[in-house]
């Protein structure tokens, strides 16, 4: 009798251990448990730690509450300005309602992935190429809103969406490179022209200052000569002022009458022969401003006011010129 009792106790203990092993569950800290009893949702989510369910009646689903990093495959599309591009992105999301993530959608990861791909294609078609390359923050926000709207009903919250890379055709890359090169060349020319304008203004101010103070020009000339002489040169280039040439030219034109006249060319060997019309031929060496005379005619001189001292001296020496 006692043996039967012990056998029954041992059998009940073993059954209890089996039941306990089948009913015991452990939920991790980053997980929540959703229990379906006979196919129906039973109570709220199970907290992390040790929990019990009814074997063969309850079914426990563990939902990860961590932020999930989901890469979006590269999607090929045509932008609004008719450029074919390939864009890939990454989605960061997490489950905020475990019950809806289990009940409302079959596979929330697959659902978020497909929604992200379709939203990315839609964003590509609504954007320009420049926006995809330079204004990604705005596109990321729009893509996040497009994915987050249906994901709220699935118990999923979209934390962040980032566009990773934009692949362009080779022809478009070459065109953009030529455009960037032309733009840089244009800016370089503008900067160079601006520098020339500023330099010309400063040079004009310096010229005005030197014109007001003539000694400054001489000092600048001496500084230039000193700078050239400091180098190891065998040749020294000395600038010759143009004003000096103009001064010598004016001095030559304004000769005084007391200066010695220039020697006149010797007269011809014989008297000039008259022409057929009775006039005397031009005598070589006759100064300008004097009149040619014939043997029978009196010598005629030009206006004394228009005759320079040099010409007057030549007339005095020439036998065919005017009398002194």
Coordinates of C-alpha atoms in Angstrom, one line a residue:
X1 CA 0.0 0.0 0.0
X2 CA 2.8 2.4 0.9
X3 CA 4.6 1.5 -2.2
X4 CA 1.6 2.5 -4.3
X5 CA 1.4 5.8 -2.5
X6 CA 5.0 6.5 -3.1
X7 CA 4.6 5.6 -6.8
X8 CA 1.7 7.9 -7.1
X9 CA 3.6 10.7 -5.4
X10 CA 6.6 10.3 -7.6
X11 CA 4.4 10.2 -10.7
X12 CA 2.6 13.3 -9.7
X13 CA 5.9 15.0 -9.0
X14 CA 7.2 14.1 -12.4
X15 CA 4.0 15.3 -14.0
X16 CA 4.3 18.5 -12.1
X17 CA 7.9 19.0 -13.2
X18 CA 6.9 18.3 -16.8
X19 CA 4.1 20.7 -16.6
X20 CA 6.3 23.3 -15.0
X21 CA 8.9 22.9 -17.7
X22 CA 6.2 23.2 -20.4
X23 CA 4.6 26.2 -18.7
X24 CA 7.7 28.2 -17.7
X25 CA 8.9 30.9 -20.1
X26 CA 11.7 33.6 -19.8
X27 CA 11.3 36.9 -21.4
X28 CA 14.4 38.9 -21.9
X29 CA 14.8 42.5 -20.9
X30 CA 14.6 43.9 -24.5
X31 CA 11.6 41.7 -25.3
X32 CA 7.9 41.7 -24.5
X33 CA 5.6 38.6 -24.5
X34 CA 2.3 38.4 -26.3
X35 CA 0.1 35.5 -25.1
X36 CA -2.7 34.0 -27.4
X37 CA -5.0 31.7 -25.4
X38 CA -6.9 29.4 -27.7
X39 CA -6.2 31.9 -30.5
X40 CA -7.3 35.0 -28.6
X41 CA -5.2 37.7 -27.1
X42 CA -5.0 37.2 -23.4
X43 CA -4.3 40.2 -21.2
X44 CA -1.5 42.7 -21.8
X45 CA 2.1 42.1 -22.9
X46 CA 4.1 40.0 -20.5
X47 CA 7.0 41.9 -18.8
X48 CA 10.6 40.7 -19.0
X49 CA 11.6 38.0 -16.6
X50 CA 10.0 34.6 -15.6
X51 CA 6.4 34.0 -16.7
X52 CA 4.0 31.1 -16.8
X53 CA 1.6 30.0 -19.5
X54 CA -0.9 27.2 -19.8
X55 CA 0.7 24.4 -21.8
X56 CA -1.1 23.3 -25.0
X57 CA -3.5 26.2 -24.5
X58 CA -1.5 29.4 -24.5
X59 CA 1.1 30.4 -27.1
X60 CA 3.7 33.0 -26.3
X61 CA 5.2 35.3 -28.9
X62 CA 8.3 37.3 -28.0
X63 CA 8.6 40.7 -29.7
X64 CA 11.9 42.5 -29.9
X65 CA 11.6 46.1 -28.6
X66 CA 15.1 47.2 -29.8
X67 CA 15.7 49.6 -32.6
X68 CA 16.0 47.6 -35.8
X69 CA 18.4 48.7 -38.7
X70 CA 16.8 47.7 -41.9
X71 CA 18.7 48.4 -45.2
X72 CA 16.6 49.2 -48.2
X73 CA 17.8 47.7 -51.5
X74 CA 18.8 50.2 -54.2
X75 CA 15.9 51.4 -56.2
X76 CA 16.2 52.7 -59.7
X77 CA 13.9 55.5 -60.8
X78 CA 13.6 58.7 -62.9
X79 CA 13.8 62.0 -61.2
X80 CA 11.5 65.0 -62.0
X81 CA 14.1 66.4 -64.4
X82 CA 14.4 63.1 -66.3
X83 CA 17.6 61.7 -64.9
X84 CA 17.9 58.0 -64.2
X85 CA 19.4 57.3 -60.7
X86 CA 19.8 54.4 -58.3
X87 CA 19.2 55.3 -54.6
X88 CA 19.5 53.1 -51.6
X89 CA 18.6 54.0 -48.0
X90 CA 18.4 52.6 -44.4
X91 CA 15.5 52.6 -42.0
X92 CA 15.7 52.7 -38.2
X93 CA 12.5 51.6 -36.5
X94 CA 11.3 50.0 -33.3
X95 CA 8.1 48.3 -32.0
X96 CA 6.2 50.4 -29.5
X97 CA 3.0 48.1 -29.3
X98 CA 3.8 44.4 -29.2
X99 CA 0.2 43.3 -29.5
X100 CA -0.4 45.2 -32.7
X101 CA 2.9 44.1 -34.1
X102 CA 1.8 40.5 -33.7
X103 CA -2.0 40.8 -34.4
X104 CA -2.3 43.6 -37.0
X105 CA 0.4 42.5 -39.4
X106 CA 1.8 39.2 -40.4
X107 CA 5.5 40.2 -40.5
X108 CA 6.1 43.7 -39.5
X109 CA 9.8 43.6 -40.7
X110 CA 8.8 42.6 -44.2
X111 CA 5.9 45.1 -44.2
X112 CA 8.2 48.0 -43.2
X113 CA 10.8 46.9 -45.9
X114 CA 8.2 46.9 -48.7
X115 CA 6.7 50.2 -47.6
X116 CA 10.2 51.8 -47.5
X117 CA 11.0 50.6 -51.0
X118 CA 7.8 52.0 -52.5
X119 CA 8.2 55.3 -50.6
X120 CA 11.7 55.6 -51.8
X121 CA 10.6 55.2 -55.4
X122 CA 7.9 57.8 -54.9
X123 CA 10.4 60.3 -53.4
X124 CA 12.8 59.8 -56.4
X125 CA 10.0 60.6 -58.8
X126 CA 9.0 63.8 -57.0
X127 CA 12.5 65.2 -56.5
X128 CA 15.1 66.8 -58.7
X129 CA 18.6 65.6 -59.1
X130 CA 20.0 68.6 -57.2
X131 CA 17.7 67.8 -54.2
X132 CA 18.9 64.2 -54.1
X133 CA 22.5 65.3 -54.0
X134 CA 22.4 68.4 -51.8
X135 CA 19.0 68.5 -49.9
X136 CA 18.9 65.1 -48.4
X137 CA 17.7 66.2 -45.0
X138 CA 14.4 67.3 -46.4
X139 CA 14.0 64.1 -48.4
X140 CA 14.8 62.0 -45.3
X141 CA 12.0 63.8 -43.4
X142 CA 9.5 63.3 -46.2
X143 CA 10.5 59.6 -46.6
X144 CA 10.1 59.1 -42.8
X145 CA 6.6 60.6 -42.8
X146 CA 5.6 58.4 -45.8
X147 CA 6.7 55.2 -44.0
X148 CA 5.6 56.2 -40.5
X149 CA 1.9 56.9 -41.5
X150 CA 0.9 53.2 -42.2
X151 CA 3.4 51.8 -39.6
X152 CA 1.6 53.4 -36.7
X153 CA -1.3 50.9 -37.1
X154 CA 1.2 48.1 -37.0
X155 CA 2.6 49.1 -33.6
X156 CA 5.9 50.2 -35.2
X157 CA 7.5 53.6 -34.9
X158 CA 9.9 54.9 -37.5
X159 CA 12.9 56.4 -35.7
X160 CA 15.0 57.6 -38.7
X161 CA 15.4 57.2 -42.4
X162 CA 18.7 58.0 -44.2
X163 CA 19.5 58.0 -47.9
X164 CA 22.8 56.3 -48.2
X165 CA 24.0 56.7 -51.8
X166 CA 22.9 58.1 -55.1
X167 CA 24.3 56.4 -58.2
X168 CA 24.4 58.4 -61.4
X169 CA 25.1 57.3 -65.0
X170 CA 28.6 58.0 -66.3
X171 CA 27.4 60.5 -68.9
X172 CA 25.8 62.5 -66.2
X173 CA 28.9 62.4 -64.0
X174 CA 31.0 63.8 -66.9
X175 CA 28.4 66.5 -67.6
X176 CA 28.4 67.5 -63.9
X177 CA 32.2 67.6 -63.9
X178 CA 32.3 69.9 -66.9
X179 CA 29.7 72.1 -65.3
X180 CA 31.7 72.3 -62.0
X181 CA 34.9 73.1 -63.9
X182 CA 33.2 75.8 -65.9
X183 CA 31.7 77.4 -62.8
X184 CA 35.1 77.4 -61.0
X185 CA 36.8 78.9 -64.1
X186 CA 34.1 81.6 -64.1
X187 CA 34.6 82.4 -60.5
X188 CA 38.4 82.5 -61.0
X189 CA 38.0 85.0 -63.8
X190 CA 35.6 87.2 -61.7
X191 CA 38.1 87.2 -58.8
X192 CA 41.0 88.1 -61.2
X193 CA 39.0 90.9 -62.8
X194 CA 38.0 92.2 -59.3
X195 CA 41.7 92.1 -58.3
X196 CA 42.7 94.0 -61.4
X197 CA 40.0 96.6 -60.7
X198 CA 41.1 97.2 -57.2
X199 CA 44.8 97.3 -58.3
X200 CA 44.0 99.9 -61.0
X201 CA 42.2 102.1 -58.4
X202 CA 45.2 101.9 -56.1
X203 CA 47.6 102.7 -58.9
X204 CA 45.4 105.7 -59.9
X205 CA 45.5 107.0 -56.4
X206 CA 49.3 106.5 -56.3
X207 CA 49.7 108.3 -59.6
X208 CA 47.7 111.2 -58.4
X209 CA 49.7 111.3 -55.2
X210 CA 53.0 111.3 -57.2
X211 CA 51.7 114.0 -59.5
X212 CA 51.0 116.2 -56.5
X213 CA 54.5 115.5 -55.2
X214 CA 57.1 115.1 -58.0
X215 CA 59.8 114.1 -55.5
X216 CA 57.9 110.9 -54.8
X217 CA 58.3 109.7 -58.4
X218 CA 62.1 110.2 -58.1
X219 CA 62.2 108.3 -54.8
X220 CA 60.2 105.5 -56.3
X221 CA 62.6 105.4 -59.3
X222 CA 65.6 105.1 -56.9
X223 CA 63.9 102.3 -55.0
X224 CA 63.3 100.4 -58.2
X225 CA 66.9 100.8 -59.2
X226 CA 68.1 99.7 -55.7
X227 CA 65.8 96.6 -55.9
X228 CA 67.2 95.7 -59.3
X229 CA 70.8 96.3 -58.2
X230 CA 70.6 94.0 -55.2
X231 CA 70.3 90.9 -57.4
X232 CA 73.3 89.4 -59.0
X233 CA 72.9 90.9 -62.5
X234 CA 75.5 91.9 -65.0
X235 CA 73.1 94.3 -66.8
X236 CA 71.4 97.2 -65.2
X237 CA 68.2 98.5 -66.8
X238 CA 67.7 102.2 -66.1
X239 CA 64.4 103.7 -67.1
X240 CA 64.7 106.9 -69.2
X241 CA 61.9 109.3 -68.5
X242 CA 59.9 110.5 -71.4
X243 CA 59.6 114.0 -70.0
X244 CA 63.3 114.5 -70.6
X245 CA 62.9 113.7 -74.3
X246 CA 60.0 116.1 -74.5
X247 CA 62.1 118.8 -72.8
X248 CA 65.0 118.3 -75.3
X249 CA 62.5 118.5 -78.2
X250 CA 61.1 121.8 -76.9
X251 CA 64.6 123.2 -76.4
X252 CA 65.5 122.4 -80.0
X253 CA 62.4 124.1 -81.3
X254 CA 62.9 127.2 -79.2
X255 CA 66.5 128.2 -80.3
X256 CA 67.5 131.9 -79.7
X257 CA 68.5 134.1 -82.7
X258 CA 72.0 134.7 -81.2
X259 CA 73.0 131.1 -81.7
X260 CA 75.3 130.3 -84.6
X261 CA 73.4 129.3 -87.7
X262 CA 73.9 125.9 -89.3
X263 CA 76.2 125.9 -92.4
X264 CA 74.3 126.1 -95.7
X265 CA 75.1 123.8 -98.6
X266 CA 77.5 125.2 -101.3
X267 CA 75.9 127.0 -104.2
X268 CA 75.8 125.4 -107.7
X269 CA 78.8 125.9 -110.0
X270 CA 77.0 127.9 -112.7
X271 CA 74.0 130.2 -113.0
X272 CA 70.7 128.5 -113.5
X273 CA 69.4 128.2 -116.9
X274 CA 66.0 129.7 -117.6
X275 CA 63.2 127.4 -118.6
X276 CA 61.3 127.7 -121.8
X277 CA 58.5 129.8 -120.2
X278 CA 61.0 132.4 -119.0
X279 CA 61.0 131.3 -115.3
X280 CA 64.1 130.2 -113.4
X281 CA 64.3 126.6 -112.3
X282 CA 64.4 125.5 -108.6
X283 CA 67.9 125.7 -107.2
X284 CA 68.9 122.8 -105.0
X285 CA 69.8 124.0 -101.6
X286 CA 67.5 127.0 -101.7
X287 CA 65.8 127.3 -98.3
X288 CA 62.1 127.0 -97.9
X289 CA 60.4 130.3 -97.6
X290 CA 62.6 132.2 -100.2
X291 CA 61.6 133.1 -103.7
X292 CA 63.5 132.0 -106.8
X293 CA 64.6 134.9 -109.0
X294 CA 65.4 135.2 -112.7
X295 CA 68.3 137.3 -114.1
X296 CA 66.0 140.1 -115.1
X297 CA 63.7 140.0 -112.1
X298 CA 64.4 141.5 -108.6
X299 CA 64.7 139.1 -105.8
X300 CA 61.5 138.6 -103.8
X301 CA 61.6 137.5 -100.2
X302 CA 58.9 136.0 -98.1
X303 CA 57.3 137.4 -95.0
X304 CA 59.9 138.2 -92.4
X305 CA 57.7 137.1 -89.6
X306 CA 57.5 133.5 -91.0
X307 CA 61.2 133.2 -91.5
X308 CA 63.1 131.5 -88.7
X309 CA 66.6 132.7 -87.8
X310 CA 68.2 129.7 -89.3
X311 CA 66.4 130.2 -92.6
X312 CA 67.3 133.9 -92.6
X313 CA 71.0 133.0 -92.2
X314 CA 70.8 130.6 -95.1
X315 CA 69.2 133.3 -97.3
X316 CA 72.1 135.6 -96.5
X317 CA 74.7 133.0 -97.6
X318 CA 72.8 131.8 -100.8
X319 CA 73.4 134.0 -103.9
X320 CA 69.8 133.3 -105.0
X321 CA 68.1 134.1 -101.7
X322 CA 66.9 137.3 -100.2
X323 CA 69.4 140.1 -99.5
X324 CA 70.3 140.5 -95.9

